[in-house]
mmCIF file of C-alpha atoms and ligand atoms in Angstrom:
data_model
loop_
_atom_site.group_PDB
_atom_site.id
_atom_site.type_symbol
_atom_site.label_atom_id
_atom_site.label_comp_id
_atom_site.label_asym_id
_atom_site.label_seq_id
_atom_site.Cartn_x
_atom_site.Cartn_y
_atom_site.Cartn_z
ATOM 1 C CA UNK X 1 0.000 0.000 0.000
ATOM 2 C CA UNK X 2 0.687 3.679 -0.930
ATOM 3 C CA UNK X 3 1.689 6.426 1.596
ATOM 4 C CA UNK X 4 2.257 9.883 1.187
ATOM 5 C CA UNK X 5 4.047 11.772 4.230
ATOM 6 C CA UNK X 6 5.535 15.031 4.194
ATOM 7 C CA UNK X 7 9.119 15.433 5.493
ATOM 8 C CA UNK X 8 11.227 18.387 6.882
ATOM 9 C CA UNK X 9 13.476 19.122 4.388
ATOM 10 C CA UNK X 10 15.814 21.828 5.896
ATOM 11 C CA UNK X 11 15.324 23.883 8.678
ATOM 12 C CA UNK X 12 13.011 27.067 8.085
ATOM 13 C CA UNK X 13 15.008 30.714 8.507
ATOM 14 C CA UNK X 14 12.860 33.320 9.542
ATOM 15 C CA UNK X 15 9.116 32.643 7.587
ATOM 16 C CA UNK X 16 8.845 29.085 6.555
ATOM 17 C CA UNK X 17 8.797 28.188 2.671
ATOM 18 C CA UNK X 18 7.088 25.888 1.013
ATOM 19 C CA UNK X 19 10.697 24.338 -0.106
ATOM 20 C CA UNK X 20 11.462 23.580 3.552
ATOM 21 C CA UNK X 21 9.226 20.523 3.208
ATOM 22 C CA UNK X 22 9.191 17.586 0.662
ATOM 23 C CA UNK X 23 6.327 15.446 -0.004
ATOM 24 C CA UNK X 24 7.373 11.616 -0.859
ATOM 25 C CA UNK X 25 5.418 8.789 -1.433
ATOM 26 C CA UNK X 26 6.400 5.283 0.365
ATOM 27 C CA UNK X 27 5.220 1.755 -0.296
ATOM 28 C CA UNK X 28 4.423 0.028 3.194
ATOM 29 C CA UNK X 29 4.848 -3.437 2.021
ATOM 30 C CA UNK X 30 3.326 -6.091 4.175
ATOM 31 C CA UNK X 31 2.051 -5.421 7.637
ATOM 32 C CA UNK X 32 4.409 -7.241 10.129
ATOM 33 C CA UNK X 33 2.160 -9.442 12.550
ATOM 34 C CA UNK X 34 1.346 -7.722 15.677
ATOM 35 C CA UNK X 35 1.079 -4.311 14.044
ATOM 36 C CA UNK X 36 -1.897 -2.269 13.327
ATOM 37 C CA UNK X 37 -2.342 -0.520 10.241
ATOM 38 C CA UNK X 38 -4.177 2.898 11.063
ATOM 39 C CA UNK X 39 -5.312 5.609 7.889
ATOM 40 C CA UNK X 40 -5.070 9.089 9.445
ATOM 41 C CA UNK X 41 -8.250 11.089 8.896
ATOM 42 C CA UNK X 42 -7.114 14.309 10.315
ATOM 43 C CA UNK X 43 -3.695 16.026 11.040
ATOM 44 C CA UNK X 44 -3.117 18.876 13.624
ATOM 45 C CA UNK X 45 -1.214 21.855 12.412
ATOM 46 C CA UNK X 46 0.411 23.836 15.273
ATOM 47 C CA UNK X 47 2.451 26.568 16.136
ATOM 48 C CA UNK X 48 4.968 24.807 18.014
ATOM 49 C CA UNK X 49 6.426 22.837 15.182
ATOM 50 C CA UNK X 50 8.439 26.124 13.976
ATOM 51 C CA UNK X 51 9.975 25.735 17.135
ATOM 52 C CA UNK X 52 10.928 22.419 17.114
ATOM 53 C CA UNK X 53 12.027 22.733 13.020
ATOM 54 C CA UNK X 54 14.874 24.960 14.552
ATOM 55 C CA UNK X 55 17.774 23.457 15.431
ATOM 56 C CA UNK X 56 18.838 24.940 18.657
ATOM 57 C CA UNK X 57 18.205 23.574 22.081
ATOM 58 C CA UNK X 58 14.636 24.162 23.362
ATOM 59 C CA UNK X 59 11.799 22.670 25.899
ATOM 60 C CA UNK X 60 11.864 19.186 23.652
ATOM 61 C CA UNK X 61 14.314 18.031 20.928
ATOM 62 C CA UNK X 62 14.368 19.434 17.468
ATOM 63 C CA UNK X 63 12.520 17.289 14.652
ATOM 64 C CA UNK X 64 14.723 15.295 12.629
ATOM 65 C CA UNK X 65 15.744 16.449 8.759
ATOM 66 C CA UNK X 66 14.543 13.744 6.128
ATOM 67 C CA UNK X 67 12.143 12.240 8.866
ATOM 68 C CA UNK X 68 7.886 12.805 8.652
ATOM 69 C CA UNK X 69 7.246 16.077 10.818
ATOM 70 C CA UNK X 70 5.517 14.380 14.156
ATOM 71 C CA UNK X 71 2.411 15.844 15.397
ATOM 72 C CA UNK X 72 -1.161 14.562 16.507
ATOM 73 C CA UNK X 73 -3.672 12.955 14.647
ATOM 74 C CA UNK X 74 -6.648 11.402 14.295
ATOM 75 C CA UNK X 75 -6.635 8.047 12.575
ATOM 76 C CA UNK X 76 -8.901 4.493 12.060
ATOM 77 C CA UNK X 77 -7.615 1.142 12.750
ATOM 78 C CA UNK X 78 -7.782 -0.718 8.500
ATOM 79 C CA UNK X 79 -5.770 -4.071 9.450
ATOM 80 C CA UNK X 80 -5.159 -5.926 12.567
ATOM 81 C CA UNK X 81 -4.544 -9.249 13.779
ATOM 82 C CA UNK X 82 -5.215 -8.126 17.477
ATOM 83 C CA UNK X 83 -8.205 -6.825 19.794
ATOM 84 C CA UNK X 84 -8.135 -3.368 17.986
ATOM 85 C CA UNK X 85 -10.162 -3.912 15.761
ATOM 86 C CA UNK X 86 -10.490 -2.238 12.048
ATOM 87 C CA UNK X 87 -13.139 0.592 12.030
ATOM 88 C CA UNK X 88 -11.451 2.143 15.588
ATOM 89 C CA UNK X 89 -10.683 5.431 15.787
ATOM 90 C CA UNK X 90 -7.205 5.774 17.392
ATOM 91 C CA UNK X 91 -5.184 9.415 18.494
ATOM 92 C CA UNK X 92 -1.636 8.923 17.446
ATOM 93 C CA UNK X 93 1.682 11.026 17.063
ATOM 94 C CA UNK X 94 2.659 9.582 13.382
ATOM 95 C CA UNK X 95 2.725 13.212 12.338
ATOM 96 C CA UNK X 96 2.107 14.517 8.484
ATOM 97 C CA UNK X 97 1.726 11.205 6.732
ATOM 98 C CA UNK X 98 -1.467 9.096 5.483
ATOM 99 C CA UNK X 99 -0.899 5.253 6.778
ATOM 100 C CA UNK X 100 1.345 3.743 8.900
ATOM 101 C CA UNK X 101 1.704 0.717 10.983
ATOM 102 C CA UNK X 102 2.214 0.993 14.665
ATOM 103 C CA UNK X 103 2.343 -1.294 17.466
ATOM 104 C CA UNK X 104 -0.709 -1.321 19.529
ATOM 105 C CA UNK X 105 1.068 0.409 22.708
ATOM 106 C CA UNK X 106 1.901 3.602 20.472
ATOM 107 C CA UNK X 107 -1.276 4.545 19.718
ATOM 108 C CA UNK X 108 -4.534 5.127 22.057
ATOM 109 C CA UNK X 109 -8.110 4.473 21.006
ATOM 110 C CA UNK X 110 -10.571 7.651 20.683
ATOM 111 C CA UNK X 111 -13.626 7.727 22.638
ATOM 112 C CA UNK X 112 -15.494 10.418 20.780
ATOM 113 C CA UNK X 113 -18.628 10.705 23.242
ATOM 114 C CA UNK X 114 -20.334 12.166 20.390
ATOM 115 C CA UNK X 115 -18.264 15.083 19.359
ATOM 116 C CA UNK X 116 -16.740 14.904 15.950
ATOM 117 C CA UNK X 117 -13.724 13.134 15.861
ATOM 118 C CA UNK X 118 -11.354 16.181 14.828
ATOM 119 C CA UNK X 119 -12.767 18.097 17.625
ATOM 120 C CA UNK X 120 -10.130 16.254 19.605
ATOM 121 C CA UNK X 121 -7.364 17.794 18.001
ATOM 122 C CA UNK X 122 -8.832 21.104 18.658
ATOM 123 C CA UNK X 123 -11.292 22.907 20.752
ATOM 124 C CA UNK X 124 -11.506 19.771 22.994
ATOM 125 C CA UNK X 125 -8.294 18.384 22.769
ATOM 126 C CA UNK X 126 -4.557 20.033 23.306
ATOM 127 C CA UNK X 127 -5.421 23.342 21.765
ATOM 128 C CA UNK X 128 -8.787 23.692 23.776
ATOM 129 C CA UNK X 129 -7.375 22.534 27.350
ATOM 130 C CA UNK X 130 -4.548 24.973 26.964
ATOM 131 C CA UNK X 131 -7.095 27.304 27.439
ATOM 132 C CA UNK X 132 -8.892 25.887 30.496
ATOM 133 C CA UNK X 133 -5.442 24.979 31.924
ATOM 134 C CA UNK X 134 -4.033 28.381 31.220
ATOM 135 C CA UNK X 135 -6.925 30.350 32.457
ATOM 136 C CA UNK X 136 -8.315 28.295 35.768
ATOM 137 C CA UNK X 137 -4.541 27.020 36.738
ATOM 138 C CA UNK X 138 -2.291 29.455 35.570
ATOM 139 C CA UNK X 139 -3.950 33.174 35.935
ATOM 140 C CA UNK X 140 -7.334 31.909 38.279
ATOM 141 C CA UNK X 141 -9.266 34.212 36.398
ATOM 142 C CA UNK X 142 -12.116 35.306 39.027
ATOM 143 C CA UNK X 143 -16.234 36.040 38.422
ATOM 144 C CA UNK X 144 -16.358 40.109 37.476
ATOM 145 C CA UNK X 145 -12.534 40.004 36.006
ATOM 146 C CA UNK X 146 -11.145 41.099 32.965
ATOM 147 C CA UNK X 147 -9.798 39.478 30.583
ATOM 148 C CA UNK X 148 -7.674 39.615 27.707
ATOM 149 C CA UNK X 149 -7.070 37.477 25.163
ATOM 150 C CA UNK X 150 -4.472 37.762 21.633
ATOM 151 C CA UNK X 151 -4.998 35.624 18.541
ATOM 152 C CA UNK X 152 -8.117 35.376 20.412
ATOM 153 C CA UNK X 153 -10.018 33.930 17.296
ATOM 154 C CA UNK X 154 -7.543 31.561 16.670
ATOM 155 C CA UNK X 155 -7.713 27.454 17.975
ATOM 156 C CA UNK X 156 -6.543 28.179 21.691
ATOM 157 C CA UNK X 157 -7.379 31.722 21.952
ATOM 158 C CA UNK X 158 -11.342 30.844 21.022
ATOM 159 C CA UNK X 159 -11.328 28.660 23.481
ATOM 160 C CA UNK X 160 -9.915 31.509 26.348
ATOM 161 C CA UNK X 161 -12.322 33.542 25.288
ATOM 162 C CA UNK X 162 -15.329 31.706 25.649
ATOM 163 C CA UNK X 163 -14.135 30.135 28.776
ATOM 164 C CA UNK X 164 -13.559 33.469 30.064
ATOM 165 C CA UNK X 165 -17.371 34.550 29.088
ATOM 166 C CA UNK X 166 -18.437 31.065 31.344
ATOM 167 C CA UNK X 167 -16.297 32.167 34.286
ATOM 168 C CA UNK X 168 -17.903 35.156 34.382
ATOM 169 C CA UNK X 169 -15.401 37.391 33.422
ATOM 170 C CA UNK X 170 -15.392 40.596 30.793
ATOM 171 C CA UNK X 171 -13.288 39.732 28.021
ATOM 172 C CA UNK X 172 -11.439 41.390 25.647
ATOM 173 C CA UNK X 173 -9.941 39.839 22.391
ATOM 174 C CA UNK X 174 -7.966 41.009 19.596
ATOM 175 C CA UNK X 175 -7.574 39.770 16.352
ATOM 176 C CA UNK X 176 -6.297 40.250 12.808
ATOM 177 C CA UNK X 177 -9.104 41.842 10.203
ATOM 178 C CA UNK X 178 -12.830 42.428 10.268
ATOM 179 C CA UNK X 179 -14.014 38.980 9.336
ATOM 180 C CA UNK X 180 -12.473 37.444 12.825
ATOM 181 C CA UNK X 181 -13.604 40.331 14.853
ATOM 182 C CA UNK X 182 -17.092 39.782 14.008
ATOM 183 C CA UNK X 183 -16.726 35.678 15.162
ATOM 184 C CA UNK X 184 -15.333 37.305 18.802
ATOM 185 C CA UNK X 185 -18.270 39.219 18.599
ATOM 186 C CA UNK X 186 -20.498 36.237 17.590
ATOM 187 C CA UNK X 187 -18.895 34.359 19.827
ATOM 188 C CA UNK X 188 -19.722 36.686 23.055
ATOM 189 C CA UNK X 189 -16.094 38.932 23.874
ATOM 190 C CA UNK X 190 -17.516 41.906 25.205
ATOM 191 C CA UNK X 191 -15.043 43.893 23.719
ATOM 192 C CA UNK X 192 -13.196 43.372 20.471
ATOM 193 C CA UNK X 193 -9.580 44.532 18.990
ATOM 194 C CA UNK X 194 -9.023 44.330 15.041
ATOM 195 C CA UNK X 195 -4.843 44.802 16.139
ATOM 196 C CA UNK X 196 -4.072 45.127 11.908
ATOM 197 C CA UNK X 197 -6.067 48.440 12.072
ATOM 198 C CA UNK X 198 -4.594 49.951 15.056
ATOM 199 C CA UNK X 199 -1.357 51.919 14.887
ATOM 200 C CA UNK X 200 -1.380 52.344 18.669
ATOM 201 C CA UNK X 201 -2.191 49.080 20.550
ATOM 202 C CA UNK X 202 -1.898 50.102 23.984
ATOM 203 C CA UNK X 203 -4.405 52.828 23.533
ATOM 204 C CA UNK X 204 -6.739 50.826 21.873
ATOM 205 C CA UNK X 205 -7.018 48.477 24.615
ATOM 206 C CA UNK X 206 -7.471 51.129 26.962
ATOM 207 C CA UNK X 207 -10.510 52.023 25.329
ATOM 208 C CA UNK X 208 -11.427 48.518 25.051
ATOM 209 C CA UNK X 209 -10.578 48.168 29.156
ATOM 210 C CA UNK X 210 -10.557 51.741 30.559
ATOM 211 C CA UNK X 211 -10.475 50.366 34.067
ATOM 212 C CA UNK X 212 -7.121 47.853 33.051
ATOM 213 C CA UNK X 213 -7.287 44.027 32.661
ATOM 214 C CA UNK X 214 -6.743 41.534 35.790
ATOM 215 C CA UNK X 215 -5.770 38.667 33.446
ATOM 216 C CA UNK X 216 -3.784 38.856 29.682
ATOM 217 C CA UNK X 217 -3.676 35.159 28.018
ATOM 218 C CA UNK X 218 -1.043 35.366 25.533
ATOM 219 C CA UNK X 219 -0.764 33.825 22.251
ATOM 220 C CA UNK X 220 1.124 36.461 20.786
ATOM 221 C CA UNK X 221 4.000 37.986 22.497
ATOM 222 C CA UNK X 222 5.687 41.386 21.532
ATOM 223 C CA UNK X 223 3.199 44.270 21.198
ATOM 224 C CA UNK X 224 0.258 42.683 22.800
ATOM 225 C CA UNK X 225 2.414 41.457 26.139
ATOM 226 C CA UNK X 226 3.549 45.295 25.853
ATOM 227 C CA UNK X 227 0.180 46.689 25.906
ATOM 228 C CA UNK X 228 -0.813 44.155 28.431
ATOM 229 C CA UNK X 229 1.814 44.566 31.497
ATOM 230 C CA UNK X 230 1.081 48.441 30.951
ATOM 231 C CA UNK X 231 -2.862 47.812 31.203
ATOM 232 C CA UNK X 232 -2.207 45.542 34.219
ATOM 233 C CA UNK X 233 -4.310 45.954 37.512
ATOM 234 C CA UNK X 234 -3.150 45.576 40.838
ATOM 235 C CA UNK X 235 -2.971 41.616 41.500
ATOM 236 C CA UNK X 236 -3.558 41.033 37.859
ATOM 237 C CA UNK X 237 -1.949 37.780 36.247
ATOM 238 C CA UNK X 238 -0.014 37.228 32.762
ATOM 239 C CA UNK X 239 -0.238 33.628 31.401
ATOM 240 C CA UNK X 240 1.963 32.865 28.591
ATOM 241 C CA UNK X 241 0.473 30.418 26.711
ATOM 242 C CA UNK X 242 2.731 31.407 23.235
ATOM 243 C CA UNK X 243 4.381 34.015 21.614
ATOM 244 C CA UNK X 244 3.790 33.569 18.152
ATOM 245 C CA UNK X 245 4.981 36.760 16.796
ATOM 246 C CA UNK X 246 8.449 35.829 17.666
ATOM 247 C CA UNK X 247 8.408 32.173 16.466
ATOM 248 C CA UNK X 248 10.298 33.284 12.942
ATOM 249 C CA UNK X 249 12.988 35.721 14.673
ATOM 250 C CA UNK X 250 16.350 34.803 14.762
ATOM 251 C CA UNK X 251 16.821 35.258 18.026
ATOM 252 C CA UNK X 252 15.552 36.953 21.295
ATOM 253 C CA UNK X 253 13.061 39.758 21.039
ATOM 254 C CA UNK X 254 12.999 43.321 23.072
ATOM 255 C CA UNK X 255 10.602 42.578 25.968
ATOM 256 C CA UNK X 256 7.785 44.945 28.186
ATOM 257 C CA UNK X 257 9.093 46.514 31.099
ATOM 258 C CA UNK X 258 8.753 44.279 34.091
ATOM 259 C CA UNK X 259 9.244 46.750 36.749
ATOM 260 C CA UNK X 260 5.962 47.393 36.236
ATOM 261 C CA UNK X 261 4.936 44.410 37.438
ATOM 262 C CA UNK X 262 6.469 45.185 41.215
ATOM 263 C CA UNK X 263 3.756 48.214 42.163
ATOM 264 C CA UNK X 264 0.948 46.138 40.766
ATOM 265 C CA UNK X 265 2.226 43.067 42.520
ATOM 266 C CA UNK X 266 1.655 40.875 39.286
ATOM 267 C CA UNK X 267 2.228 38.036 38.474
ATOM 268 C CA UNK X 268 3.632 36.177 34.762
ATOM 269 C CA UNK X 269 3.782 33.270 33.939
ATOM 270 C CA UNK X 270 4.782 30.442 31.565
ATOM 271 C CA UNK X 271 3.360 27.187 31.118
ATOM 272 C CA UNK X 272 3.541 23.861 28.655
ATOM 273 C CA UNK X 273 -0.247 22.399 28.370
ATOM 274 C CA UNK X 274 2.110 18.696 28.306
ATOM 275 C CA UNK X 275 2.256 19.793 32.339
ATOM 276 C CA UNK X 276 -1.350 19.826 32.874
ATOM 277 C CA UNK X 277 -2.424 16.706 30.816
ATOM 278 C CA UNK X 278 -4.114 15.284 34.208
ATOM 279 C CA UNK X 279 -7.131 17.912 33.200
ATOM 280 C CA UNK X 280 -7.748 16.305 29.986
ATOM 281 C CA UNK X 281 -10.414 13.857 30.763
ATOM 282 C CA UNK X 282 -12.469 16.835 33.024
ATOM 283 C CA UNK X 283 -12.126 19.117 30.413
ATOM 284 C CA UNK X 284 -13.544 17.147 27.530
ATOM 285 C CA UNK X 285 -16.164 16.087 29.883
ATOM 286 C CA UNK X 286 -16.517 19.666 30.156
ATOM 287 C CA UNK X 287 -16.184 20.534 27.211
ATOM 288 C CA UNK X 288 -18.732 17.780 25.829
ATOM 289 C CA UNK X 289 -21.382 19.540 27.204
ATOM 290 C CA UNK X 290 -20.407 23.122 26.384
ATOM 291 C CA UNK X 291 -20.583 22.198 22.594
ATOM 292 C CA UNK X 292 -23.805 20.333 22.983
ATOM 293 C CA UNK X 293 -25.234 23.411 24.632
ATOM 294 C CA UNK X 294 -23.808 26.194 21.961
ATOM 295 C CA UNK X 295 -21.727 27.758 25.152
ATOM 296 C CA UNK X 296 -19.022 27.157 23.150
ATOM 297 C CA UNK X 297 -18.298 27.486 19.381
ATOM 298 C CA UNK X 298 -15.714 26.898 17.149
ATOM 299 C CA UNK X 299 -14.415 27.262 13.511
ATOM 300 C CA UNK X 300 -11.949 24.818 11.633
ATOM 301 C CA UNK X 301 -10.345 25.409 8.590
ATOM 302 C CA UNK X 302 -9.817 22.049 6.720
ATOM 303 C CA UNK X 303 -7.429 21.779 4.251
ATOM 304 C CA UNK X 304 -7.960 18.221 1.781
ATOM 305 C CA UNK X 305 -4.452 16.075 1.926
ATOM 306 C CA UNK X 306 -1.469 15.605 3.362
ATOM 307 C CA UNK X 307 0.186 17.479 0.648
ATOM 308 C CA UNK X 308 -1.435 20.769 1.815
ATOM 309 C CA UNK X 309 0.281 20.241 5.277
ATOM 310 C CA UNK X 310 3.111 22.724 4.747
ATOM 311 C CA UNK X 311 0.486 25.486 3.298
ATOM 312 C CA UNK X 312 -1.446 25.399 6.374
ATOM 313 C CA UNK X 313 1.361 25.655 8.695
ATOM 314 C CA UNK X 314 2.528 28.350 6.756
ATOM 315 C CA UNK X 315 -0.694 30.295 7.063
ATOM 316 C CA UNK X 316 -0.496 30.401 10.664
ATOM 317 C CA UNK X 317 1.815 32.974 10.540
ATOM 318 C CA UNK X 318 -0.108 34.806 7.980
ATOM 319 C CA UNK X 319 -3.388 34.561 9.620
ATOM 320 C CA UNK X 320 -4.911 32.556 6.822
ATOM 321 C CA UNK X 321 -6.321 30.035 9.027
ATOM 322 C CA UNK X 322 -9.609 30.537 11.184
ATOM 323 C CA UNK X 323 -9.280 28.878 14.503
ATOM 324 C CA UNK X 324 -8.186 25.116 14.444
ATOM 325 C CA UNK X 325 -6.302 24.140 11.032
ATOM 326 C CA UNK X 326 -6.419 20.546 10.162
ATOM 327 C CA UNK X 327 -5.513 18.321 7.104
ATOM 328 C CA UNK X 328 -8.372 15.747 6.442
ATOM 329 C CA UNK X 329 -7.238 12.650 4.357
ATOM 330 C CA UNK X 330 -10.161 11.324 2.492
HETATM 331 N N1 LIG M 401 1.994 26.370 26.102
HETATM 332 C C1 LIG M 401 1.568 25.311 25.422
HETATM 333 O O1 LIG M 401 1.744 24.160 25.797
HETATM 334 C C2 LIG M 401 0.818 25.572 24.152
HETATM 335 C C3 LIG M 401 -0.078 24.633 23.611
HETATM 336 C C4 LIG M 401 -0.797 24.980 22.441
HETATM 337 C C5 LIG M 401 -0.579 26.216 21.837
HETATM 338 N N2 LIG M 401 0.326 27.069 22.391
HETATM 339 C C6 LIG M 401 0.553 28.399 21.835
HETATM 340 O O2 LIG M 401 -0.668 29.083 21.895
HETATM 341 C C7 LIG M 401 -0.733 30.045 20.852
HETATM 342 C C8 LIG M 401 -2.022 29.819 20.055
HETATM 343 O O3 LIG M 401 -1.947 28.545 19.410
HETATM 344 P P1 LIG M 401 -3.033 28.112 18.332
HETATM 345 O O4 LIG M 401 -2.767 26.706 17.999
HETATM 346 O O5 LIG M 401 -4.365 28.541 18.795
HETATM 347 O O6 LIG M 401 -2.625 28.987 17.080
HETATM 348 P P2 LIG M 401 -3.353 30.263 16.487
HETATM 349 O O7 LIG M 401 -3.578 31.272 17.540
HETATM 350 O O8 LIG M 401 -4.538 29.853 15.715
HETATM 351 O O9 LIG M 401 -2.164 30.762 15.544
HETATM 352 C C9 LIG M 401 -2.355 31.433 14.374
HETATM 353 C C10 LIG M 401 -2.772 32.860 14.624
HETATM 354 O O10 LIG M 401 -1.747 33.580 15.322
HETATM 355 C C11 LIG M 401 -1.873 34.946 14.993
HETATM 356 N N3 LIG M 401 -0.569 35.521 14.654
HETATM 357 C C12 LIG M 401 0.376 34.962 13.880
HETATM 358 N N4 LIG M 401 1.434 35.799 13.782
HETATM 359 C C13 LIG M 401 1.118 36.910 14.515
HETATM 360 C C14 LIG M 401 1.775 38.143 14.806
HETATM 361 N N5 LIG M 401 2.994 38.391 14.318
HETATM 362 N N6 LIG M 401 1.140 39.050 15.596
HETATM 363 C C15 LIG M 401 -0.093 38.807 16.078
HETATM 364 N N7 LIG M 401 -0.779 37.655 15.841
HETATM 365 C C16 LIG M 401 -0.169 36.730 15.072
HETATM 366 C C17 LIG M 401 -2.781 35.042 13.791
HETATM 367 O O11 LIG M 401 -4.007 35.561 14.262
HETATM 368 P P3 LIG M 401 -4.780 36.744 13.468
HETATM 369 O O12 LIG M 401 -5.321 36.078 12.251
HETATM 370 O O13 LIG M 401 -5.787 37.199 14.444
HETATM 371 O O14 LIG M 401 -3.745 37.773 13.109
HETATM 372 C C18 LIG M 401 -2.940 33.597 13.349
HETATM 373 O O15 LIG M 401 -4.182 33.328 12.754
HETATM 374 C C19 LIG M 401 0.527 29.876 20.036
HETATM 375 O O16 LIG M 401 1.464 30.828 20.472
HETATM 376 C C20 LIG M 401 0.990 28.476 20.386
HETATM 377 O O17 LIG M 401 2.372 28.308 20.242
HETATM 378 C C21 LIG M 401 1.023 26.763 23.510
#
């Protein structure tokens, strides 16, 4: 059988290009006995892998050149031998590729309790419980707070805001052009940033917040953490989710100034969602009944096979994508 994956070529300098990647075709040949042969139906495209295409040291080791790029998926079971049988839906970490064989232990069967089976790549899987995680552990956002929230239409930053609008907070979100300030608006923010068409971002959120923020969720980094430590409250809380606008620099990036966080007594801080994975099963149970309900929506862009995998990573620092991007494999 015939597999397409898509490989990391060389390592991306500053924006990544299409000619980073390769697409090559495979032929599996015969599936060894006590493997399972899973087709993935949909890929997760995330920020993170820009990080891990660089080769310096970071938080986990860079991806290999000439190897698949890993990531999560969602995939169904075609041939086994063993209790899993074909017809399962499985989450794995084969990355941008169509089939593969695995060993049973390396891949983990998919409960979808209803939800669509990509949702678990997205608003209720890594991307949506970064949210939760960042906004109930991380900054303890309170009933009657304010919130803010960058790339707040995108997969994780949806998520913060609605959550936000649940916990009974005010929340603010920014995003990039009219068309994704009208979903925050659709989607409940109370107050809505289009950051493109301001030349003074700081300001802007003051008029969005006049009385400050008590909690920033970042997704973005550089300007917006600016604007946010300066529109901080007293006991207000930074939780740095990402910093995307920095993911394609060569190196590190002028920062706010943190004295300011001594007179407020803030606090900021980091966090990796692969800390707080004990959540998980909560959250989707959560989460399960926030979709049913319509308390929480959420957009997708699909792009159709594995060859587009490298355009839709791309796009992510382009804002071409609308919340969660995926790669379906029909
Ligand atoms: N800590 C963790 O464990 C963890 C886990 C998951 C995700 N994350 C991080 O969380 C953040 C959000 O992830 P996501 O998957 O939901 O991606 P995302 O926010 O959907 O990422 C794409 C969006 O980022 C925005 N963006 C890109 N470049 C920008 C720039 N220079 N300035 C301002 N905005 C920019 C764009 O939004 P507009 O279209 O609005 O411009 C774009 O649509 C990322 O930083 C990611 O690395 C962290």
């Amino acid at each position: 059988m015939q597999s397409r994956a898509v490989l990391l070529r060389r390592r991306p300098v500053g924006m990544p290009m299409p000619d980073d990647f390769e697409l090559r075709a495979s032929d599996l040949g015969p599936r060894a006995r006590g493997f399972v042969r899973v087709k993935n139906r949909f890929v997760s495209i995330d920020p993170y892998m820009r990080g891990r295409m660089a080769g310096r040291a970071g938080y986990a080791a860079s991806f290999a050149l000439g190897e698949t790029v890993p990531g999560r998926t969602i995939g169904e079971v075609i041939e086994s031998d063993g209790p899993l049988k074909p017809g399962a839906l499985v989450r794995t970490l084969s990355g941008w590729r169509e089939v593969f064989d695995a060993r049973p232990d390396e891949i983990e069967t998919l409960d979808p309790r209803g939800l669509p089976p990509e949702t678990f790549l997205g608003v209720a899987g890594v991307s949506g419980l970064s949210a939760y995680a960042g906004l109930t552990r991380i900054a303890q956002l309170k009933p009657g707070e304010t919130l803010f929230v960058s790339a707040a239409s995108g997969a994780v930053g949806s998520v913060a805001c609605q959550l936000g609008r649940i916990m009974g907070a005010r929340v603010v979100g920014s995003a990039g052009g009219p068309a994704k300030c009208a979903f925050l608006r659709e989607i409940g923010v109370d107050a809505v940033i289009d950051y493109k068409a301001e030349s003074d971002l700081a300001a802007a959120l003051a008029r969005a917040a006049p009385g400050g923020i008590d909690v920033y969720f970042d997704n973005v980094g550089g300007a917006h953490l600016d604007a946010a430590v300066g529109a901080l409250r007293p006991f207000g809380r930074i939780a740095i989710c990402g910093m995307i606008s920095a993911y394609n620099a060569d190196g590190p990036q002028p920062g706010p100034n943190l004295m300011q966080l001594v007179g407020r007594s803030a606090r900021i801080e980091g966090f990796l969602t692969a800390n707080h994975m004990d959540l998980m099963e909560r959250f989707i149970g959560y989460m399960a009944g926030w979709i049913a309900s319509g308390a929480v929506k959420y957009r997708d862009t699909i792009y159709d096979g594995i060859e587009n995998a490298p355009r839709a990573f791309i796009g992510l620092f382009r804002g071409d994508n609308f919340g969660k991007p995926l790669i379906r494999i029909a």
